[in-house]
Structures are given as C-alpha cells and as structure tokens.
Short mmCIF file of C-alpha atoms in Angstrom, two decimals:
data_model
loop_
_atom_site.label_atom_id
_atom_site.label_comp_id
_atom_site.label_asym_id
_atom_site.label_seq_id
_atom_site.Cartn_x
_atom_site.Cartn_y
_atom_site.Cartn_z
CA UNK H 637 -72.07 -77.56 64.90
CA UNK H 638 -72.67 -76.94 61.32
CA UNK H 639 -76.17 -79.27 61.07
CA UNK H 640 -77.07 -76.95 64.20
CA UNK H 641 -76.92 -73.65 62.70
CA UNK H 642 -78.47 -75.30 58.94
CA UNK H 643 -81.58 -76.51 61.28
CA UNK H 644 -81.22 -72.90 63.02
CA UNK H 645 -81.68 -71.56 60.02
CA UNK H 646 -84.59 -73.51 58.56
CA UNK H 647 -86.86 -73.12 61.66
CA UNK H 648 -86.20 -69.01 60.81
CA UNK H 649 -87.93 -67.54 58.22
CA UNK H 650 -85.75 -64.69 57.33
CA UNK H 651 -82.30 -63.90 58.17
CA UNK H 652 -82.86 -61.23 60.62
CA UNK H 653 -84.70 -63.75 63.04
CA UNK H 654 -81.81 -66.20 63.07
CA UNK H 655 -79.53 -63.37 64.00
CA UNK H 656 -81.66 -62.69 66.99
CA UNK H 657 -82.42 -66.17 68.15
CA UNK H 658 -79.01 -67.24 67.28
CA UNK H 659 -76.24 -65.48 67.34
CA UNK H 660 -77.73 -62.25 69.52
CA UNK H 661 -77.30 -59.65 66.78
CA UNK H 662 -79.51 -56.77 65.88
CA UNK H 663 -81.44 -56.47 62.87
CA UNK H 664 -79.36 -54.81 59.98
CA UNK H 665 -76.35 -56.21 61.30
CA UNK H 666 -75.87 -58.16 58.59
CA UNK H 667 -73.33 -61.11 58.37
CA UNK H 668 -75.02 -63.34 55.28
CA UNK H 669 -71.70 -63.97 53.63
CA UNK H 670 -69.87 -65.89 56.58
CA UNK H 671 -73.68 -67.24 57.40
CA UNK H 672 -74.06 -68.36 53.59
CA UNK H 673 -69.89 -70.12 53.86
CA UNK H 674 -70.90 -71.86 57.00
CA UNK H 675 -73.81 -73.33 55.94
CA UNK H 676 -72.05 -74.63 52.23
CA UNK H 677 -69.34 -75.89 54.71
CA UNK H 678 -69.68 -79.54 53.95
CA UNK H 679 -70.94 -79.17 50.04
CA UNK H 680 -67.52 -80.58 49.14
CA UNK H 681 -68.22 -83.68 50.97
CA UNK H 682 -71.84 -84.35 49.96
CA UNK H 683 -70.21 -84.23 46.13
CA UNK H 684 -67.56 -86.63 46.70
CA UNK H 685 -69.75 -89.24 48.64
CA UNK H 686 -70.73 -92.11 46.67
CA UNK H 687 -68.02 -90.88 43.25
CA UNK H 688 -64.16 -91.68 42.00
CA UNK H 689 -62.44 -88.80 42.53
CA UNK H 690 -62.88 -85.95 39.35
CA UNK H 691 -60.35 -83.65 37.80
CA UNK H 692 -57.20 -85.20 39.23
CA UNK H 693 -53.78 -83.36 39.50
CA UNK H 694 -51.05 -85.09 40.99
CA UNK H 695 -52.30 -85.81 44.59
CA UNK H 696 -54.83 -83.33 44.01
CA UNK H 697 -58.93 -83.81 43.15
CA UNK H 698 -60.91 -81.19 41.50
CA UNK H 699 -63.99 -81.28 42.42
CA UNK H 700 -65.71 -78.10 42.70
CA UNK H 701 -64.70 -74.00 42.56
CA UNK H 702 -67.24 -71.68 44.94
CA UNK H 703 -67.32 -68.20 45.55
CA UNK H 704 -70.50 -67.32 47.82
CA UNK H 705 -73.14 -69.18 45.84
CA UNK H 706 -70.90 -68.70 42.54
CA UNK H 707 -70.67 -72.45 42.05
CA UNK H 708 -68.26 -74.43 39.30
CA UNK H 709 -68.71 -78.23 39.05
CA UNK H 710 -66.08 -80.26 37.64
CA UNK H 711 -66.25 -83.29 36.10
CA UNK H 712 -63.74 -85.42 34.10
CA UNK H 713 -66.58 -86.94 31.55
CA UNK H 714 -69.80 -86.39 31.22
CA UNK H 715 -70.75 -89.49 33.38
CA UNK H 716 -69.05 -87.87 36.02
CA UNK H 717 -70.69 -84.38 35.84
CA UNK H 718 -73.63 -86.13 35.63
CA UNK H 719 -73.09 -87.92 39.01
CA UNK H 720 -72.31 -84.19 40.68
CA UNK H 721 -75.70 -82.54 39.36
CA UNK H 722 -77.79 -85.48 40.91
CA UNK H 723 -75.59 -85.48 43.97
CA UNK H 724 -76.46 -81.54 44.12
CA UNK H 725 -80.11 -81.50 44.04
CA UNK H 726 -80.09 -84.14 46.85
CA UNK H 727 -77.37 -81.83 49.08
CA UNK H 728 -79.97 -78.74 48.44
CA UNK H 729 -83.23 -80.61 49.05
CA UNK H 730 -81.72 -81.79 52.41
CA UNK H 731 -81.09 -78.37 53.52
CA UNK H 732 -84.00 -76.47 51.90
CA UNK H 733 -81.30 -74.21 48.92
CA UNK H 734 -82.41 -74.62 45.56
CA UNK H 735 -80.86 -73.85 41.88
CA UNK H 736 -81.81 -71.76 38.91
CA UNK H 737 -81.34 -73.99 35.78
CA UNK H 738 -81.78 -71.61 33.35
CA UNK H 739 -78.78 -69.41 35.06
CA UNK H 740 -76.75 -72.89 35.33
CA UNK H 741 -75.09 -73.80 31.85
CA UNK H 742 -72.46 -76.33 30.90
CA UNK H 743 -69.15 -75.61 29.30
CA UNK H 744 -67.40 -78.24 27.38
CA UNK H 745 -63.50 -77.79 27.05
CA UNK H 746 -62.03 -78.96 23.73
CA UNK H 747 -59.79 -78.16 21.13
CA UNK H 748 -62.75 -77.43 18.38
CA UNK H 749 -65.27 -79.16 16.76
CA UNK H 750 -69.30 -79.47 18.32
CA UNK H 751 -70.22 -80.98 21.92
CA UNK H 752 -71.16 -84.45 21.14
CA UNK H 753 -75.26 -85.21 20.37
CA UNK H 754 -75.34 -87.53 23.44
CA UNK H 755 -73.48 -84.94 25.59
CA UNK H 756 -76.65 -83.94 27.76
CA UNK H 757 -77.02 -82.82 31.17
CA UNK H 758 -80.12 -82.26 33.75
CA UNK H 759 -80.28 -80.98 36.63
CA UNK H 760 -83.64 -81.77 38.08
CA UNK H 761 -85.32 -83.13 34.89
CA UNK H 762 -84.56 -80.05 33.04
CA UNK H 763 -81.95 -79.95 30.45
CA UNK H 764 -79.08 -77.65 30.98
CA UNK H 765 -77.64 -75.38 28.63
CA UNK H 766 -74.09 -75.92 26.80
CA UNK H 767 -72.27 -72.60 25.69
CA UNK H 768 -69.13 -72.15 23.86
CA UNK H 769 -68.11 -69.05 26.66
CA UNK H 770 -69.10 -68.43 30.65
CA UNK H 771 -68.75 -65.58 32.76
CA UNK H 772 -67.44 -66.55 36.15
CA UNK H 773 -66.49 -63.94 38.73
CA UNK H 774 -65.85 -61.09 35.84
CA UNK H 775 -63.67 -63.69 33.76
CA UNK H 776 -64.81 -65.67 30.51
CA UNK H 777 -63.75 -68.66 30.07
CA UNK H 778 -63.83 -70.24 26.21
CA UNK H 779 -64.25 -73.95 25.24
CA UNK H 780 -61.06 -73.36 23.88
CA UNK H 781 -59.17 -72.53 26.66
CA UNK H 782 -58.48 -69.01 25.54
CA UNK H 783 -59.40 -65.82 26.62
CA UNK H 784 -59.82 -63.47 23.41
CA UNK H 785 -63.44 -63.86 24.41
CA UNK H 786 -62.91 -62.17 28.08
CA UNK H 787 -60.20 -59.23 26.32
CA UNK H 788 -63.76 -58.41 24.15
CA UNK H 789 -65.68 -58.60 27.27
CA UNK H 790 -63.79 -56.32 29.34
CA UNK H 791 -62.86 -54.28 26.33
CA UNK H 792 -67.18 -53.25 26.37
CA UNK H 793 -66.88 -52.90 30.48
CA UNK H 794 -64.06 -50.52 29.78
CA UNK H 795 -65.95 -48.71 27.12
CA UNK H 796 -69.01 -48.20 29.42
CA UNK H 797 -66.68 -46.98 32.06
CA UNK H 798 -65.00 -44.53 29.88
CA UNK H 799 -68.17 -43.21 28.79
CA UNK H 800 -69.69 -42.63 32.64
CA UNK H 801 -66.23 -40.89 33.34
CA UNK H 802 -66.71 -39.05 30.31
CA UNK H 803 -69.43 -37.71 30.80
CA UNK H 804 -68.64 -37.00 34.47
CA UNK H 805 -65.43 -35.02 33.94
CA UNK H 806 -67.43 -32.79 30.72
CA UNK H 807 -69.25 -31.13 33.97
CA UNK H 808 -65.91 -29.89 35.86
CA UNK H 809 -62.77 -28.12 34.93
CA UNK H 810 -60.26 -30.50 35.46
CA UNK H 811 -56.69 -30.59 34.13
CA UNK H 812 -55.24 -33.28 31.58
CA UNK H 813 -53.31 -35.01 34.08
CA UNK H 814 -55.82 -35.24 36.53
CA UNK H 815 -58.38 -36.65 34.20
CA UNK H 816 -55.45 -39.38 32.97
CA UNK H 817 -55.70 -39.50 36.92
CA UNK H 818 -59.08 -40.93 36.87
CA UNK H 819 -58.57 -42.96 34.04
CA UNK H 820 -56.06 -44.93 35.67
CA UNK H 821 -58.38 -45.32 38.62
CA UNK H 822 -61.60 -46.06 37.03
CA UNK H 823 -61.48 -47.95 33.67
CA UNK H 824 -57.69 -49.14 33.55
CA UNK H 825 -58.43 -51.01 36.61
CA UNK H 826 -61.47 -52.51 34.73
CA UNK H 827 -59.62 -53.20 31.46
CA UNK H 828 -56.75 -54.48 33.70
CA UNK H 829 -59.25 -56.72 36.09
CA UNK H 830 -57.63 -60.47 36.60
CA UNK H 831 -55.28 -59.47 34.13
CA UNK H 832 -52.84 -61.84 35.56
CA UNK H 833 -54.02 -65.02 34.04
CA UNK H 834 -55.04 -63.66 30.25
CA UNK H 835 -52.87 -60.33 29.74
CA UNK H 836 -49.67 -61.65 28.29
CA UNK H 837 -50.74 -60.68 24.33
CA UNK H 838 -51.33 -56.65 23.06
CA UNK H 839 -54.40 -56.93 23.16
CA UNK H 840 -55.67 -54.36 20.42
CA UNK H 841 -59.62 -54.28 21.45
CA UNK H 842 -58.38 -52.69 25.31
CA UNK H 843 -55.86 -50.66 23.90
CA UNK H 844 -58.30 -49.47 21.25
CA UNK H 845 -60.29 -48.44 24.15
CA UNK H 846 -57.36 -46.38 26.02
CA UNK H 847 -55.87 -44.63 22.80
CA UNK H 848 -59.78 -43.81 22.73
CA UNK H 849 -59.85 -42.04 25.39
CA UNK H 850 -56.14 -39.88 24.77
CA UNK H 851 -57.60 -38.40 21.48
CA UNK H 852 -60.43 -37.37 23.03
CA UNK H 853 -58.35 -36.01 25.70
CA UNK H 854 -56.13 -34.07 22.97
CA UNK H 855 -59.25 -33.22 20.87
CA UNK H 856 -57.15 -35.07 17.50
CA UNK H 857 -58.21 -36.93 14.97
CA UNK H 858 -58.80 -40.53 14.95
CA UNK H 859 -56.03 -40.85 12.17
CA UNK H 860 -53.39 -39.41 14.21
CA UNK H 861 -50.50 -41.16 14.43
CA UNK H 862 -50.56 -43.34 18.00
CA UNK H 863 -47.01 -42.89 18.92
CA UNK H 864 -47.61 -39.37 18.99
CA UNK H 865 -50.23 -39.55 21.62
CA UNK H 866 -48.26 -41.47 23.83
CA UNK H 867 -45.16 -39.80 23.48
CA UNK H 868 -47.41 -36.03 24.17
CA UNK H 869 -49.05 -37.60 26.98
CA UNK H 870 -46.14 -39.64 28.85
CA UNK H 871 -48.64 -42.94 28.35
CA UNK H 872 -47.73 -46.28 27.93
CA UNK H 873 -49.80 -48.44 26.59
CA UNK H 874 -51.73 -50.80 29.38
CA UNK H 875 -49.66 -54.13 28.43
CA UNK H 876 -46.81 -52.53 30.83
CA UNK H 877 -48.98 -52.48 33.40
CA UNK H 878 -50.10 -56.06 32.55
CA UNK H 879 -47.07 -57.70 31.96
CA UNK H 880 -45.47 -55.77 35.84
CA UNK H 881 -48.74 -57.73 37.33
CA UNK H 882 -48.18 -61.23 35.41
CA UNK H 883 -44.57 -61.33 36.59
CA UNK H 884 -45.55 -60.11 39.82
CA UNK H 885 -48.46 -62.86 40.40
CA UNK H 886 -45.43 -65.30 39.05
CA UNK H 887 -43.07 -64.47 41.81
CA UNK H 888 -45.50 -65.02 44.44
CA UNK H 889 -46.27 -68.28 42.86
CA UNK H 890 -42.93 -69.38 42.74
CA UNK H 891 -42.15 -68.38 45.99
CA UNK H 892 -45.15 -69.54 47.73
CA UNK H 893 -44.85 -72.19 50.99
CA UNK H 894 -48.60 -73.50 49.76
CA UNK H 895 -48.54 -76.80 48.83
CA UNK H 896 -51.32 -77.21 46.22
CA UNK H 897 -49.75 -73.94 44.65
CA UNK H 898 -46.62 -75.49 44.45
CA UNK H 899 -48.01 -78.81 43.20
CA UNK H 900 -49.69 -76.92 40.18
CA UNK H 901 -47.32 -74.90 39.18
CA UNK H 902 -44.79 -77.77 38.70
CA UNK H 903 -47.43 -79.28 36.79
CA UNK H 904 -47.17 -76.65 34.57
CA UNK H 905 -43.65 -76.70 34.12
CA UNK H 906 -43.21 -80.04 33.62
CA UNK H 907 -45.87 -79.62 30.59
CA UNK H 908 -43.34 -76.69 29.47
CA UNK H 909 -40.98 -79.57 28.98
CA UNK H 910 -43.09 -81.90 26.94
CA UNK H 911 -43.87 -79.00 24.60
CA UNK H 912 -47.06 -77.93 25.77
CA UNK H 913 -47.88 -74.12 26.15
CA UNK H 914 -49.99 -72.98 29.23
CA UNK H 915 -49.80 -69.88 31.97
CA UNK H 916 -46.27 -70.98 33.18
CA UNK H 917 -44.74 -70.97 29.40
CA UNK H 918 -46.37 -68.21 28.46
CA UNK H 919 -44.53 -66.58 31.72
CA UNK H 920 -41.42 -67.78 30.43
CA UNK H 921 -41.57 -66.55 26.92
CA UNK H 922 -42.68 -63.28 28.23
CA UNK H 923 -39.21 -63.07 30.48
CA UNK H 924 -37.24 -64.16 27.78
CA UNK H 925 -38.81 -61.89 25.53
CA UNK H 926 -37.18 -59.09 27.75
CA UNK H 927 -33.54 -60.63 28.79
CA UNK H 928 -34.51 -61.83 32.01
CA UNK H 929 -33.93 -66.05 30.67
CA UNK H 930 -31.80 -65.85 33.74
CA UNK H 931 -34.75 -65.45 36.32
CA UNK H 932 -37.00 -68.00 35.06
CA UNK H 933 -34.02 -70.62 35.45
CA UNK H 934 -33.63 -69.07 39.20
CA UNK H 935 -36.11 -66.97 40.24
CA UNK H 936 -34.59 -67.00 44.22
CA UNK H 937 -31.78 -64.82 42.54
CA UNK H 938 -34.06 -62.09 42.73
CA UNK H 939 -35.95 -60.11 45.22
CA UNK H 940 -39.55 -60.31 45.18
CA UNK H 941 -40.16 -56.52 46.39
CA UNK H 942 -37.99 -55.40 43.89
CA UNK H 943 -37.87 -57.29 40.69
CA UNK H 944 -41.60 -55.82 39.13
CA UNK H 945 -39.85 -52.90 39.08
CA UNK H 946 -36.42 -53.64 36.91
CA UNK H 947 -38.43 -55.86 34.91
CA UNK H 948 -41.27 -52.69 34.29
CA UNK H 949 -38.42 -50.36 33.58
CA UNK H 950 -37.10 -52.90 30.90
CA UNK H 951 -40.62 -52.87 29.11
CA UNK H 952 -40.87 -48.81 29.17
CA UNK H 953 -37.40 -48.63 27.75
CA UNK H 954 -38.34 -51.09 24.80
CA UNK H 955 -41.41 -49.47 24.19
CA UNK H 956 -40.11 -45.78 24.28
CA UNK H 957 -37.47 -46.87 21.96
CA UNK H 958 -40.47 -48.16 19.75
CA UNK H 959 -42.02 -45.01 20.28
CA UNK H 960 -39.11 -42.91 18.98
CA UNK H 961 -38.43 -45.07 15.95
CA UNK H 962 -42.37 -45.05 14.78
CA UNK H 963 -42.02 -41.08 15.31
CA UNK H 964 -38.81 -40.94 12.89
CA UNK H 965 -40.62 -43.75 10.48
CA UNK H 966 -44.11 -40.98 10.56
CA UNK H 967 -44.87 -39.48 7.28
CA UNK H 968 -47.65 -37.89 9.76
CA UNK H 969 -44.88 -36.35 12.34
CA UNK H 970 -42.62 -34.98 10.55
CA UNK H 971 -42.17 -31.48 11.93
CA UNK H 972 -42.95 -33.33 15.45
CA UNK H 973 -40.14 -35.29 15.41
CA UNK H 974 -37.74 -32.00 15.18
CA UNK H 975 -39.17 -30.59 18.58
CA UNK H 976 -40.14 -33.86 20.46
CA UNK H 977 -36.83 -35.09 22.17
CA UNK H 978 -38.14 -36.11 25.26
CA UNK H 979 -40.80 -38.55 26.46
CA UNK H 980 -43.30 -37.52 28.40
CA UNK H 981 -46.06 -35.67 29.64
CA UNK H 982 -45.94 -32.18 28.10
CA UNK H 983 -46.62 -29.30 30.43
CA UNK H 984 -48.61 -26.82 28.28
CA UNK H 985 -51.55 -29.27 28.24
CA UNK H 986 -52.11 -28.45 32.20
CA UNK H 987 -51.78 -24.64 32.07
CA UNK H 988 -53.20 -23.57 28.79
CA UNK H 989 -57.17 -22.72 28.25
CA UNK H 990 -58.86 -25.63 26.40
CA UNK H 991 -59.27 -23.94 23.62
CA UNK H 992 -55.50 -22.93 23.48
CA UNK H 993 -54.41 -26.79 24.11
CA UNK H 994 -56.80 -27.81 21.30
CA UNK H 995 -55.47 -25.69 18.85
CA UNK H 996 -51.69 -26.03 19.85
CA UNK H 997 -51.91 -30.07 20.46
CA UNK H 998 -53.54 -30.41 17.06
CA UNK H 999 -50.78 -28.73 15.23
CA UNK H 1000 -48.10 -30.06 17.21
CA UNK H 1001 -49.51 -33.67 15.90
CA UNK H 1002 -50.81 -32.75 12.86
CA UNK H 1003 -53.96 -33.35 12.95
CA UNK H 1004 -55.36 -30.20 11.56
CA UNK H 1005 -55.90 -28.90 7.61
CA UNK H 1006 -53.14 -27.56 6.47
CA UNK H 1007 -52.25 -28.34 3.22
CA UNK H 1008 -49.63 -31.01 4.04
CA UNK H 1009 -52.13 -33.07 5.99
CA UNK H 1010 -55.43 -32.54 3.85
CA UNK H 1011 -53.40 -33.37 0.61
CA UNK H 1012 -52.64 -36.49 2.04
CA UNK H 1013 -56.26 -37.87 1.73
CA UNK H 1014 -59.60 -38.34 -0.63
CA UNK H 1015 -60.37 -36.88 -3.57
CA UNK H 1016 -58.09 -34.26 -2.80
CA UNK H 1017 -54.67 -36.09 -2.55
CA UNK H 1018 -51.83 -34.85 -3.90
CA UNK H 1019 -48.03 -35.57 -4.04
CA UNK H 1020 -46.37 -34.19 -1.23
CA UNK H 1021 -44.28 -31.65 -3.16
CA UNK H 1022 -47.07 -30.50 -4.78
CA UNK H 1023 -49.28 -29.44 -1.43
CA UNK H 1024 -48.68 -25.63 -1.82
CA UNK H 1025 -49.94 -22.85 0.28
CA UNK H 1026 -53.58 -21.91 -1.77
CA UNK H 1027 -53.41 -18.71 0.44
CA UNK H 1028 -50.02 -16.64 -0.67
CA UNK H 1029 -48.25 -16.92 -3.47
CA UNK H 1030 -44.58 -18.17 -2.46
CA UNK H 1031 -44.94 -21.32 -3.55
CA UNK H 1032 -44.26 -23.06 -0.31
CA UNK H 1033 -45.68 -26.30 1.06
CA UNK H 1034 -48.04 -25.60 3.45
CA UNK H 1035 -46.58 -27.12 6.71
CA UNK H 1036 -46.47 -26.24 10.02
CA UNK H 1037 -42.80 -24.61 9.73
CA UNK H 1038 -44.96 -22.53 6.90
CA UNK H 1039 -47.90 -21.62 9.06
CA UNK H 1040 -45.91 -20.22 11.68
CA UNK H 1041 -43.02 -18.71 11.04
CA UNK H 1042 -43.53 -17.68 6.93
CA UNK H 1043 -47.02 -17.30 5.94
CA UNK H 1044 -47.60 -14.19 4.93
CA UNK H 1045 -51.33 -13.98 5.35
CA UNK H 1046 -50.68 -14.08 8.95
CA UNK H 1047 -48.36 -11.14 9.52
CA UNK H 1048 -50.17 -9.14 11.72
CA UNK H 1049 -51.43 -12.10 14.17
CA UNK H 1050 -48.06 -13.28 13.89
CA UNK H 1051 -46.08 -9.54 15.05
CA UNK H 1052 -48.19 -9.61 17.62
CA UNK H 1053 -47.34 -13.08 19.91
CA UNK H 1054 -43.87 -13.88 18.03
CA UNK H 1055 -40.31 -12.63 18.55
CA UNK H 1056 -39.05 -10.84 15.43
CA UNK H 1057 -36.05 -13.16 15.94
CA UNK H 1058 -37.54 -16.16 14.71
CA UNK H 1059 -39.57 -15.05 11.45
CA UNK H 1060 -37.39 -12.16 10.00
CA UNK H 1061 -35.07 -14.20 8.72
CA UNK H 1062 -36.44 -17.59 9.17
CA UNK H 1063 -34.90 -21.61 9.04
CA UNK H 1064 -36.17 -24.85 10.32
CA UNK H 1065 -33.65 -24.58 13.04
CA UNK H 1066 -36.29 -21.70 14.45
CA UNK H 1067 -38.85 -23.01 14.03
CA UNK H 1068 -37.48 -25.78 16.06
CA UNK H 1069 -35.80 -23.83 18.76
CA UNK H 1070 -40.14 -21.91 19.20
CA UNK H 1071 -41.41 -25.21 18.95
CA UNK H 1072 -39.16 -26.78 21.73
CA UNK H 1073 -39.23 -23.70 23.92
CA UNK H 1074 -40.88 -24.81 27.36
CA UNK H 1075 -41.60 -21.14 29.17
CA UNK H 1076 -44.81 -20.56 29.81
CA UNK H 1077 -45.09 -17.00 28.63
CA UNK H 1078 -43.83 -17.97 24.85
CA UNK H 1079 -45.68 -21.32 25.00
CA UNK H 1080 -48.93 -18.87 25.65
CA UNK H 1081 -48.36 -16.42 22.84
CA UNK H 1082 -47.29 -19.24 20.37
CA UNK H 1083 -50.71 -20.67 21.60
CA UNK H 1084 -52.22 -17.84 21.19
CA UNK H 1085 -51.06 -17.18 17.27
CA UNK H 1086 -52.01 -20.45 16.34
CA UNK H 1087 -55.57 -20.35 17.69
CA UNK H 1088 -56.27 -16.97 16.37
CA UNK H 1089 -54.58 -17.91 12.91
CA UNK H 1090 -56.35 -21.35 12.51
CA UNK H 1091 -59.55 -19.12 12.59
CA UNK H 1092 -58.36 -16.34 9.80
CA UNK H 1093 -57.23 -19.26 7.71
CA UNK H 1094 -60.57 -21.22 8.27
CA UNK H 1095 -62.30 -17.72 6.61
CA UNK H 1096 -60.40 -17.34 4.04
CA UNK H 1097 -60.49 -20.81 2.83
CA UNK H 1098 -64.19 -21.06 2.62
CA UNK H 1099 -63.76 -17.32 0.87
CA UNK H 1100 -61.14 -19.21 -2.06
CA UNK H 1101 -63.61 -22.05 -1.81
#
C-alpha cells in the first residue's frame, strides 16, 4: 500500500493534486503531516537493511528518533553512522526526498576532550558539521550529556517572551494578579517547556528571568531582597513547578504497561546501583531530598492522581520556611519582617492606583531612599547607627518606622490620612499594627501619605543638596 501512495505521490506535482486524484479531498484540505508519516513509513527498515544492529539496550536497537522530517540518526561508532548516512541518501533518491547538509550536523557524545581528527562524516560527498550542542524539537542536547546549555537556551526564549508580554500588557490596565496570570501562561510555560527531563537543579539563568519580571511588576529595585518579592507576591519560584512535573512524568513511567518504557527505565536503575547518575537517580535524590525515600522504594504505595500534589505541598512548605528565615536573616527587611506574617499575595497591589502601589510596595520592601537604605551603599555609606534623618533635627535614623509615624517634616501630610492614635504617642508596636492593617480604606490613606510624602521629601532633599 505504502509503495502505492509514494508512486502516487511522485506522478503529482504538488500536494493538492494527489489529494484530488487520490484520496478525493478538496484543495486546502490539508493532511501533509499523516501524508509526510505514511510515506517515511518504512525509513526504519531501509536503515537497518544491510547493518548490525546500532545503539543497543537490552532487547532493544536504537536506530533512529523522527518527528515529521525532524530526523536523529544513531550510531554506536562512527563506522556505523557512517553506514546510516549512505544508507539515507539511497532511501531518499529512491523516493525522490532529499537532505539539507548544511542544516544536518553531527553530535559526538563524550565525557570531554576534542572529536577525534579522523572522526568525519558525509553525507553525499559533502562533509557534515560536528557541534558541541543541537537543538532538537526545542531541547539542546550537549556532548556532555548535560543540559546547562538548553536552561541558557530557554532562559533567552523566556526573555523574548517576557518582553512581547511586556510590552503587550504596558497598553491595558490590568491588575497584578492578572498580569502574574499571563505570566504563568505565556513565558513559564516556555521556561518550563520539556522540563521533565533537565529541571531537577535551581536553575539561576530561568529564575533570573522570573524574579525579572516580579520587580518590574512591583516597580523595585534590582537590589531588593528576593525573598521579599516572593513572599509580597505569593510566588514560588518555578523549580516547584518543575520538580511537581519531574515526579509526575516519574509516576507515569513507573507505572506504565509499555514495554520498551519499562525496559529503559530498569536500565536506569540498575545503573543507579553500579553508581552511575542519570534521569532515574537524579529522580531519586530529588524524593529523598524531600522525605519521600519511602516512594522511590514502592512507588505502587501511592496514588498516581494524587501524589504530585503531597509531594508539591512538601516543596512550598520547605521553601516558605526558606522564605521566612532569609526575611528574619535581611539586613534589607527589617521593618518588613515586623508586618509580614503571612505568605502570600498581598491585596493592596490589586485595588490601589499604580502610582499608589509603587510608592507603598517600594517602602514596604525598602527599596526607596531613605536614609537607612541609601547609607547602605557607594560613596555615601555609612554605619547603620549613624544614618540620621538630614531633614529634622531629632536625631533619629531615618527608617520607615521614622518616615511614617515621627518625621516631623511631614506633619501636615501625615494629619491628614493617619489616625492620631498611632503618631501622638508613637512605638514600633504602631507602626506595626498600620503596617499590618488590611482594610482598604486605611491601606488607601496610608498609600496615600506615603506617595504624597516621598514627593515633599524628594524637594527638600535636592533643596539641602
């Protein structure tokens, strides 16, 4: 059947005509992908004719990896690739396909060290490329066997996408959480892409990308401390969402009634045992790393609908306890850590004006100039006892418990959107209980205060200057 629709299709001169003659479609109805699989049916075969076996596993060969006319050859020496190339050109000068050898390249797996002088290939007289790295279906593979090369890759996909987003959301209103919204849905899912098979490290070039993206959000500095901004925003930080898809790939290895699955997978625990590290170990050490030892020994303990979701809520617990312990450990978050009991996503950044959540977010993270934060740095840095208010003449340090509740320069802003309560006679415990308050119409006039009294201090300062 299949040497019937390959002749078919050579007597046609586009794909449209086959269609009609053939198969009785109309033109546009177009069908090229199960058209382009039949016709590659028996590709496999034409390689093996006439060669030992390649890449062998088990009972297994490895002889070739195709996606639609993404094409990996395998060989287990360079004789043998060799063999495959020539056996290719005659396959696709038989049926009329040819291949672009300057888009074809050759990767050499290895521990280090160059490819070998006499390590040449051709594919129709012309000499094919080696490369340390190749791109295959979105994924980089490294001579090494690593994939720090493909985390840098997608880390620049991510960026791009981030920046189209950016500058998509800059034309509408939208609120915080809707925007973290799209975020999730249009560059996590690229910095997240096959994540399965290389996400089990950090990763600091893809995080780099999404803490990015959460100071822009807030309008801080770069500087600011990073467990602030997830803590403010409710975000983890995108290995959770790696690690829940690793262990949830895993499960469905484990528990899958496919044969060659099964077969590879034992390989790779029986390398486990002989001290090897590969996918399967690094699955292990990633469950042990979390207290689950007991589900890699027997993983049909567990459910398979269910487990993702203990096992996620284990690695948001560890990392919020992380969180809280880098707040506490922050020179940078002092005051912050008086007010911010609670993890997660804070409501004022929905409901507030931008220009309200800029100014309150900045000096709920301290990333503004006060004294306390722009004595810390540069030419001007001085001890931190020594950062005094430049603007009245009490002798405090000017902090954010000073700015708002004891300043005097800002009376009159400060009469007008504050409760006499908290700066008549005023403590830390206050200042705490105005920082922490959560009502909307006090979280607006606190906003308000600090907004208008950023701007009176930014005047006067370039007046002292």
């Amino acid at each position: 059947m299949y040497s019937k629709v390959k002749s078919c299709i050579r007597g046609c001169k586009t794909y449209s005509d086959f269609f009609e003659c053939s198969l009785g479609l109309k033109q546009g109805e177009v069908i090229s992908p199960v058209l382009f699989s039949l016709f590659l049916e028996d590709i496999e075969l034409s390689l093996i004719d006439g060669v030992d076996n390649g890449f062998n596993l088990d009972e297994f060969t490895f002889i070739l990896l195709l996606f639609a006319d993404d094409m990996v050859i395998i060989g287990k020496n360079p004789e043998d690739l060799q063999n495959r190339l020539n056996l290719l050109k005659e396959y696709c000068v038989n049926w009329g396909l040819q291949v672009n050898p300057d888009k074809s390249k050759i990767v050499v797996f290895r521990k280090r060290g160059p490819v070998r002088r006499n390590e040449v290939w051709y594919y129709d007289n012309k000499t094919l490329g080696v490369v340390d790295s190749y791109n295959y279906l979105g994924t980089v593979f490294n001579y090494t066997g690593t994939f720090l090369s493909n985390q840098e890759t997608i880390a620049g996909k991510g960026l791009k996408a981030m920046n189209v987003l950016l500058n998509n959301i800059s034309k509408l209103s939208l609120k915080p959480s809707t925007i973290l919204q799209l975020f999730d849905s249009f560059v996590t899912s690229t910095l997240c892409y096959a994540s399965e098979i290389w996400g089990f490290g950090k990763s600091k070039p893809i995080e780099r990308i999404h803490m990015k993206f959460c100071k822009l959000l807030l309008h801080v500095k770069t500087s600011t401390c990073n467990y602030g901004i997830y803590s403010e925003l409710g975000r983890y930080p995108l290995y959770v969402n790696r690690y829940v898809r690793i262990i949830k790939y895993w499960l469905k290895v484990v528990k899958s009634d496919n044969i060659f699955i099964q077969s590879l997978y034992y390989s790779l625990v029986s390398d486990i045992e002989m001290g090897r590290t590969n996918w399967a170990s690094n699955v292990k050490h990633l469950l042990d790393s979390y207290g689950f030892s007991y589900v890699w020994i027997n993983p049909d303990i567990v459910d398979l609908n269910t487990f993702h979701i203990v096992f996620k809520n284990r690695v948001i617990e560890n990392f919020v306890q992380n969180c809280y312990n880098g707040i506490n450990n922050s020179r940078c978050l002092c005051s912050y850590k008086l007010f911010k009991t609670t993890f997660g996503f804070e409501n004022y950044l929905d409901f507030l004006s931008p220009k309200l959540r800029i100014a309150f977010s900045r000096l709920r993270r301290s990333s503004h100039q006060l004294r306390i934060e722009s004595g810390r740095y540069g030419a001007n840095r001085v001890e931190h006892n020594q950062r005094y208010c430049l603007l009245c003449n009490s002798g405090d340090i000017e902090d954010e418990y000073h700015f708002i509740i004891k300043c005097p320069v800002y009376d009159t802003i400060r009469k007008l959107y504050i409760k006499p309560y908290y700066y008549r006679r005023p403590s830390v415990y206050k200042f705490t209980q105005l920082m922490h308050n959560t009502q909307r119409s006090a979280l607006l006039k606190l906003s308000k205060f600090i907004y208008n009294a950023f701007i009176l201090r930014k005047g006067l300062s370039v007046a002292i200057q």
